[in-house]
């Protein structure tokens, strides 16, 4: 590892951040291109500056900004939903190819189309679910057309779209499956055992509550399109990346099965660069010129990033960083690949 070069890179990127997001309300309004249902219904957190962490070989080797300050994660939250889904899989509650309707009996999974949706479809964003949840119809999410490779109007499993409403549906279904809030599950089973801070939090919408066993439970969102989602420091986010790099173990203790890590990083048949809510860079999509061995969680155009590269034993977590592709390339160039 070129420690001197790495230090120069992180100093450079620490000075280049999305300063417009200090006014988060105006920033989000400018980012969302929906023509209707634009109202923000979840909490927002103003950006405090660029921050990040680099881990190599299981230890932190560089940091910039204040990596202990929580920031909105945007769609990085989706990969954290995959972590919780993995816990359900390990517990025997979630069978990927089982129709969700068979274990979660709610109106959202009824009807000839939606009753065919499996957990795998939701995890790969290929469910093509039709409906409305928490006041937001799936059809209004403009980012469902953002990638340029989306296929709409097909049966479950035959098309793909990056859709926050459908992500919220998965979070809802998992909450009903566990019969408790997803943040509680994540904290107890993953974050506390890894030694994460107590500064992270996970939010839903003011409309996203459900009654379970006589108690009101908030259903968190899987992104921040309308606010909410995961608010997490870069250092805690890097620990999640390390967990996947170490194939589900932390300090010799297994928190997540290696089988789930493998499934999460297996390509979706209709979107090969996507797994279970993780991006796979095998064909250098969406990160051209970056190592093909990398896997990533990305949000807000990559300004929020969790990059995991097993070939370099590398975890890179960055927040509010402009030009994230350059960051990945430059950091990767300082570390010799073993794969």
Coordinates of C-alpha atoms in Angstrom, one line a residue:
X1 CA 0.0 0.0 0.0
X2 CA 1.2 3.5 -0.9
X3 CA 0.4 5.2 2.4
X4 CA 1.8 8.6 1.3
X5 CA -0.2 8.5 -1.9
X6 CA -3.3 7.4 -0.1
X7 CA -3.0 10.3 2.4
X8 CA -2.7 12.8 -0.5
X9 CA -5.8 11.4 -2.1
X10 CA -8.0 11.6 0.9
X11 CA -6.9 15.1 1.7
X12 CA -7.8 16.1 -1.9
X13 CA -11.2 14.6 -1.8
X14 CA -11.9 15.9 1.6
X15 CA -11.8 19.4 0.2
X16 CA -14.3 18.5 -2.6
X17 CA -17.8 18.0 -1.2
X18 CA -21.4 18.7 -2.1
X19 CA -21.7 21.9 -0.2
X20 CA -25.2 22.6 -1.7
X21 CA -26.5 19.8 0.6
X22 CA -25.9 22.0 3.7
X23 CA -29.4 23.3 2.7
X24 CA -30.8 19.8 2.5
X25 CA -34.4 20.8 1.8
X26 CA -33.5 22.8 -1.3
X27 CA -30.9 20.2 -2.3
X28 CA -33.4 17.3 -2.2
X29 CA -36.1 19.3 -4.0
X30 CA -33.6 19.9 -6.8
X31 CA -32.6 16.2 -6.9
X32 CA -36.0 14.7 -7.2
X33 CA -37.5 14.8 -10.7
X34 CA -40.9 13.4 -10.0
X35 CA -43.8 15.4 -11.5
X36 CA -46.2 14.5 -8.7
X37 CA -46.1 13.2 -5.1
X38 CA -43.0 15.3 -4.4
X39 CA -43.8 16.0 -0.7
X40 CA -41.1 15.0 1.7
X41 CA -42.6 12.9 4.4
X42 CA -39.5 11.7 6.3
X43 CA -36.8 13.5 8.3
X44 CA -33.9 15.2 6.7
X45 CA -30.3 15.8 7.9
X46 CA -28.3 18.7 6.5
X47 CA -24.8 17.8 5.2
X48 CA -21.9 18.7 7.5
X49 CA -19.1 18.1 5.0
X50 CA -17.2 15.4 3.3
X51 CA -16.0 12.5 5.4
X52 CA -14.7 9.0 4.8
X53 CA -12.8 6.0 5.9
X54 CA -10.4 3.6 4.2
X55 CA -9.8 0.1 5.6
X56 CA -7.3 -2.3 4.3
X57 CA -6.6 -5.8 5.6
X58 CA -9.2 -5.3 8.4
X59 CA -7.8 -2.1 9.8
X60 CA -8.4 1.6 9.3
X61 CA -5.5 3.2 7.3
X62 CA -6.9 6.6 6.4
X63 CA -9.8 8.9 7.2
X64 CA -10.9 12.4 6.3
X65 CA -13.4 15.0 7.6
X66 CA -15.2 13.8 10.7
X67 CA -16.1 10.1 10.1
X68 CA -18.0 9.9 13.4
X69 CA -20.7 12.4 12.3
X70 CA -23.8 10.8 10.9
X71 CA -25.0 11.8 7.4
X72 CA -27.9 10.7 5.3
X73 CA -27.1 7.5 3.5
X74 CA -29.7 7.9 0.7
X75 CA -29.7 4.6 -1.4
X76 CA -26.8 3.1 0.5
X77 CA -29.6 2.2 2.9
X78 CA -30.8 -0.4 0.4
X79 CA -27.7 -2.5 1.0
X80 CA -28.3 -2.3 4.7
X81 CA -31.9 -3.6 4.1
X82 CA -30.1 -6.6 2.5
X83 CA -28.2 -7.1 5.7
X84 CA -31.4 -7.4 7.7
X85 CA -32.9 -9.7 5.0
X86 CA -29.9 -11.9 5.4
X87 CA -30.6 -12.2 9.1
X88 CA -34.1 -13.4 8.3
X89 CA -32.6 -15.8 5.8
X90 CA -30.2 -17.2 8.4
X91 CA -33.2 -17.5 10.9
X92 CA -35.1 -19.6 8.3
X93 CA -37.8 -16.9 8.1
X94 CA -37.0 -15.9 4.5
X95 CA -36.8 -18.3 1.6
X96 CA -35.7 -16.3 -1.5
X97 CA -38.0 -18.0 -4.0
X98 CA -41.0 -18.2 -1.8
X99 CA -43.9 -15.8 -2.7
X100 CA -44.0 -13.1 0.0
X101 CA -47.8 -13.5 0.1
X102 CA -47.4 -16.9 1.7
X103 CA -45.8 -15.5 4.8
X104 CA -46.9 -11.8 4.8
X105 CA -50.6 -11.7 4.3
X106 CA -51.3 -8.0 3.6
X107 CA -53.3 -6.4 0.7
X108 CA -50.1 -5.2 -1.0
X109 CA -49.3 -8.7 -2.0
X110 CA -52.7 -9.7 -3.3
X111 CA -53.9 -9.9 -6.8
X112 CA -52.8 -11.8 -9.9
X113 CA -49.6 -9.8 -10.4
X114 CA -48.4 -9.0 -6.8
X115 CA -49.1 -12.4 -5.3
X116 CA -46.4 -13.9 -7.6
X117 CA -43.7 -11.7 -6.1
X118 CA -41.0 -13.5 -4.2
X119 CA -38.4 -12.2 -1.8
X120 CA -35.7 -12.6 -4.5
X121 CA -37.7 -10.3 -6.8
X122 CA -37.8 -7.6 -4.1
X123 CA -34.2 -8.0 -3.2
X124 CA -33.1 -7.8 -6.9
X125 CA -35.6 -4.9 -7.6
X126 CA -37.2 -7.1 -10.3
X127 CA -40.6 -7.4 -8.6
X128 CA -42.4 -4.9 -10.9
X129 CA -44.8 -4.4 -8.0
X130 CA -47.8 -2.3 -8.7
X131 CA -49.6 -0.2 -6.0
X132 CA -49.2 2.5 -3.5
X133 CA -47.5 2.5 -0.1
X134 CA -47.4 5.2 2.6
X135 CA -49.2 7.5 0.1
X136 CA -46.6 7.1 -2.6
X137 CA -47.5 5.1 -5.8
X138 CA -44.7 3.1 -7.3
X139 CA -45.5 4.6 -10.7
X140 CA -44.4 8.2 -9.7
X141 CA -40.8 7.4 -8.8
X142 CA -38.8 9.0 -11.7
X143 CA -35.6 7.2 -10.7
X144 CA -37.2 4.1 -12.0
X145 CA -36.1 5.3 -15.4
X146 CA -32.7 6.7 -14.4
X147 CA -30.3 3.9 -15.4
X148 CA -31.5 3.7 -19.0
X149 CA -31.8 -0.1 -18.8
X150 CA -35.1 -0.4 -17.0
X151 CA -37.9 -2.7 -18.2
X152 CA -41.4 -1.8 -17.1
X153 CA -44.8 -3.5 -17.2
X154 CA -43.6 -7.1 -17.2
X155 CA -44.4 -10.0 -14.8
X156 CA -42.3 -10.3 -11.6
X157 CA -38.7 -11.3 -12.4
X158 CA -38.8 -10.2 -16.1
X159 CA -37.9 -6.6 -15.6
X160 CA -35.9 -4.3 -13.4
X161 CA -36.4 -0.8 -11.9
X162 CA -34.7 1.1 -9.1
X163 CA -37.7 2.1 -7.2
X164 CA -37.9 3.5 -3.6
X165 CA -41.6 2.6 -3.2
X166 CA -40.8 -1.0 -3.9
X167 CA -37.9 -0.8 -1.5
X168 CA -40.2 0.5 1.2
X169 CA -42.4 -2.5 0.5
X170 CA -39.5 -4.8 1.2
X171 CA -38.8 -3.0 4.5
X172 CA -42.5 -3.2 5.4
X173 CA -42.6 -7.0 4.6
X174 CA -39.4 -7.6 6.6
X175 CA -40.8 -5.7 9.6
X176 CA -43.9 -7.9 9.5
X177 CA -41.7 -11.0 9.2
X178 CA -39.6 -10.1 12.2
X179 CA -42.5 -8.6 14.0
X180 CA -40.3 -5.7 15.3
X181 CA -38.6 -2.7 13.9
X182 CA -35.6 -3.2 11.5
X183 CA -33.4 -0.8 13.4
X184 CA -33.8 -2.9 16.6
X185 CA -32.9 -6.0 14.7
X186 CA -29.9 -4.4 13.0
X187 CA -28.6 -2.9 16.3
X188 CA -28.9 -6.1 18.3
X189 CA -27.7 -8.5 15.7
X190 CA -25.1 -6.5 13.8
X191 CA -24.2 -3.0 14.8
X192 CA -23.6 -3.5 18.5
X193 CA -21.6 -6.8 18.1
X194 CA -19.4 -5.0 15.5
X195 CA -18.7 -2.2 18.0
X196 CA -20.5 0.5 16.0
X197 CA -21.3 3.8 17.6
X198 CA -24.6 4.8 19.0
X199 CA -24.8 7.8 16.6
X200 CA -26.5 6.0 13.7
X201 CA -30.3 5.9 13.3
X202 CA -32.8 4.7 10.8
X203 CA -36.0 6.5 9.9
X204 CA -39.3 6.0 8.1
X205 CA -42.0 8.5 7.1
X206 CA -44.6 10.1 9.3
X207 CA -47.1 7.9 7.5
X208 CA -45.2 4.6 7.8
X209 CA -46.5 3.0 11.0
X210 CA -48.0 -0.4 11.6
X211 CA -49.5 -2.1 14.6
X212 CA -47.8 -5.4 15.6
X213 CA -48.9 -7.4 18.7
X214 CA -50.7 -4.3 20.0
X215 CA -47.7 -2.0 19.7
X216 CA -47.1 0.8 17.1
X217 CA -43.9 0.1 15.1
X218 CA -42.3 2.5 12.7
X219 CA -41.5 1.0 9.3
X220 CA -38.2 2.5 8.1
X221 CA -37.6 3.5 4.5
X222 CA -35.1 1.9 2.1
X223 CA -33.9 5.2 0.7
X224 CA -34.2 9.0 1.1
X225 CA -36.2 9.9 -2.0
X226 CA -38.9 11.4 0.3
X227 CA -36.7 11.8 3.4
X228 CA -35.8 9.2 6.0
X229 CA -33.6 6.2 5.6
X230 CA -30.3 5.5 7.3
X231 CA -28.4 8.3 9.0
X232 CA -24.9 6.8 9.7
X233 CA -21.3 7.9 10.3
X234 CA -18.7 6.8 7.7
X235 CA -16.8 4.8 10.3
X236 CA -19.9 2.8 11.1
X237 CA -20.7 2.3 7.5
X238 CA -17.2 1.0 6.9
X239 CA -17.8 -1.7 9.5
X240 CA -20.8 -3.0 7.5
X241 CA -18.4 -3.2 4.5
X242 CA -15.9 -5.0 6.6
X243 CA -18.5 -7.5 7.6
X244 CA -19.2 -8.4 4.0
X245 CA -15.5 -8.4 3.1
X246 CA -15.0 -10.9 6.0
X247 CA -17.9 -13.0 4.6
X248 CA -20.2 -12.4 7.6
X249 CA -17.8 -12.7 10.5
X250 CA -16.5 -10.1 12.9
X251 CA -13.7 -10.8 15.4
X252 CA -14.2 -14.5 14.9
X253 CA -17.9 -14.3 15.6
X254 CA -20.4 -15.1 12.8
X255 CA -23.1 -12.4 12.4
X256 CA -24.2 -13.2 8.9
X257 CA -23.9 -16.4 6.9
X258 CA -21.3 -16.6 4.1
X259 CA -24.1 -18.0 2.0
X260 CA -26.0 -14.8 2.2
X261 CA -22.9 -12.7 1.3
X262 CA -22.5 -15.0 -1.8
X263 CA -26.2 -14.6 -2.7
X264 CA -26.0 -10.8 -2.2
X265 CA -23.2 -10.6 -4.7
X266 CA -24.6 -12.9 -7.3
X267 CA -25.9 -11.2 -10.5
X268 CA -29.6 -10.7 -11.1
X269 CA -30.6 -12.4 -14.4
X270 CA -32.2 -9.3 -15.8
X271 CA -29.7 -6.8 -14.4
X272 CA -26.2 -8.5 -14.2
X273 CA -24.6 -5.6 -12.5
X274 CA -27.0 -5.9 -9.6
X275 CA -27.3 -8.4 -6.8
X276 CA -29.4 -8.3 -3.6
X277 CA -29.4 -4.5 -3.4
X278 CA -25.6 -4.3 -4.1
X279 CA -23.9 -3.1 -7.3
X280 CA -21.5 -5.6 -8.9
X281 CA -18.7 -4.1 -10.9
X282 CA -17.8 -7.2 -12.9
X283 CA -18.5 -5.5 -16.2
X284 CA -17.4 -2.2 -14.9
X285 CA -21.0 -1.0 -14.6
X286 CA -21.7 1.4 -12.9
X287 CA -18.1 2.3 -12.2
X288 CA -16.1 2.3 -15.5
X289 CA -12.4 2.0 -15.0
X290 CA -12.7 0.9 -11.4
X291 CA -11.7 -2.6 -10.4
X292 CA -14.0 -5.3 -11.7
X293 CA -13.6 -7.0 -8.3
X294 CA -15.5 -4.3 -6.5
X295 CA -19.0 -4.3 -5.0
X296 CA -20.8 -1.2 -3.9
X297 CA -23.6 0.4 -2.2
X298 CA -24.2 3.9 -3.6
X299 CA -26.6 6.7 -3.0
X300 CA -27.3 10.1 -4.5
X301 CA -25.2 9.5 -7.6
X302 CA -22.4 7.9 -5.6
X303 CA -21.9 10.9 -3.3
X304 CA -22.6 8.4 -0.6
X305 CA -20.6 5.3 -1.2
X306 CA -19.6 2.0 0.4
X307 CA -17.1 0.2 -1.8
X308 CA -15.8 -3.3 -1.0
X309 CA -13.0 -5.0 -3.0
X310 CA -12.0 -8.4 -1.8
X311 CA -9.0 -8.5 -4.2
X312 CA -7.5 -5.6 -2.3
X313 CA -9.0 -6.4 1.1
X314 CA -10.3 -2.8 0.7
X315 CA -13.3 -1.1 2.3
X316 CA -14.0 2.5 1.3
X317 CA -16.8 4.5 2.9
X318 CA -17.3 8.1 1.8
X319 CA -20.0 10.7 2.4
X320 CA -20.9 13.8 0.3
X321 CA -17.9 13.2 -1.9
X322 CA -18.0 14.7 -5.4
X323 CA -16.5 12.6 -8.3
X324 CA -16.8 9.2 -6.4
X325 CA -15.5 7.3 -9.5
X326 CA -12.2 9.2 -9.3
X327 CA -12.1 8.5 -5.6
X328 CA -12.5 4.7 -6.1
X329 CA -9.9 4.6 -8.9
X330 CA -7.4 6.7 -7.1
X331 CA -7.7 4.9 -3.7
X332 CA -7.6 1.5 -5.5
X333 CA -4.4 2.5 -7.4
X334 CA -2.5 2.8 -4.0
X335 CA -3.2 -0.8 -3.0
X336 CA -1.8 -3.9 -4.7
X337 CA -4.4 -6.4 -5.8
X338 CA -4.0 -10.0 -4.6
X339 CA -6.8 -11.3 -6.8

